[in-house]
Amino acid sequence: MAVLQFVNPPGVHDPAGRYSHVAVATGATRWVLLAGQVGARPDGSVPEEIGAQCDQALANLLTLLRAQGLGPDSIAKITVFLTDASYIPAWREARAKAFGSITPPASTLLIVAGLASPQFKVEVEAIACG
């Protein structure tokens, strides 16, 4: 079983949000790389509202993790793509609901011009171990 240690070493600024600068995995026998997940529901429909898309993208990500016998605490690195900086508060709220009080993984958030379809406002990918 992998053990994840999250570190914010001295010599760099404190994280600007709820994330860790470094994730160190020891004893990892298996890495799980999750493709980017958008806010599409299982039936393929996509909610218009950004909060609902963030919630659904994270639900999709967690479903993929559970299918591998893992949970959110197995995520070493998460990358988030948003199509507008004004969506950051909705992302943070959805992340807090989905991840609760676990130690936050290493994280990158990018504002991009667009995603695979104009209806998508958020995409989330992750690297997990366990």
XYZ file of N, CA and C in Angstrom, residues 50-51 82-93 121:
45
model
N -21.771 26.396 -13.482
C -20.390 25.991 -13.202
C -20.276 25.162 -11.927
N -21.005 25.512 -10.884
C -20.933 24.734 -9.647
C -21.353 23.290 -9.865
N -9.987 25.432 -15.958
C -11.211 26.235 -15.953
C -11.183 27.159 -17.164
N -12.349 27.433 -17.733
C -12.395 28.305 -18.904
C -12.583 29.774 -18.543
N -12.693 30.083 -17.254
C -12.836 31.479 -16.828
C -12.361 31.596 -15.384
N -11.570 32.611 -15.099
C -11.059 32.801 -13.735
C -12.178 33.045 -12.731
N -13.305 33.540 -13.190
C -14.427 33.784 -12.268
C -15.013 32.485 -11.726
N -14.623 31.339 -12.292
C -15.120 30.040 -11.832
C -14.324 29.493 -10.646
N -13.235 30.142 -10.273
C -12.389 29.625 -9.195
C -13.159 29.428 -7.891
N -13.992 30.368 -7.434
C -14.735 30.128 -6.184
C -15.639 28.889 -6.260
N -16.299 28.671 -7.400
C -17.157 27.485 -7.547
C -16.317 26.218 -7.484
N -15.132 26.239 -8.104
C -14.236 25.088 -8.044
C -13.832 24.806 -6.604
N -13.430 25.835 -5.888
C -12.976 25.647 -4.507
C -14.092 25.090 -3.628
N -15.303 25.557 -3.833
C -16.437 25.047 -3.053
C -16.688 23.571 -3.361
N -16.956 23.692 -18.933
C -16.339 24.835 -18.265
C -15.210 24.416 -17.334
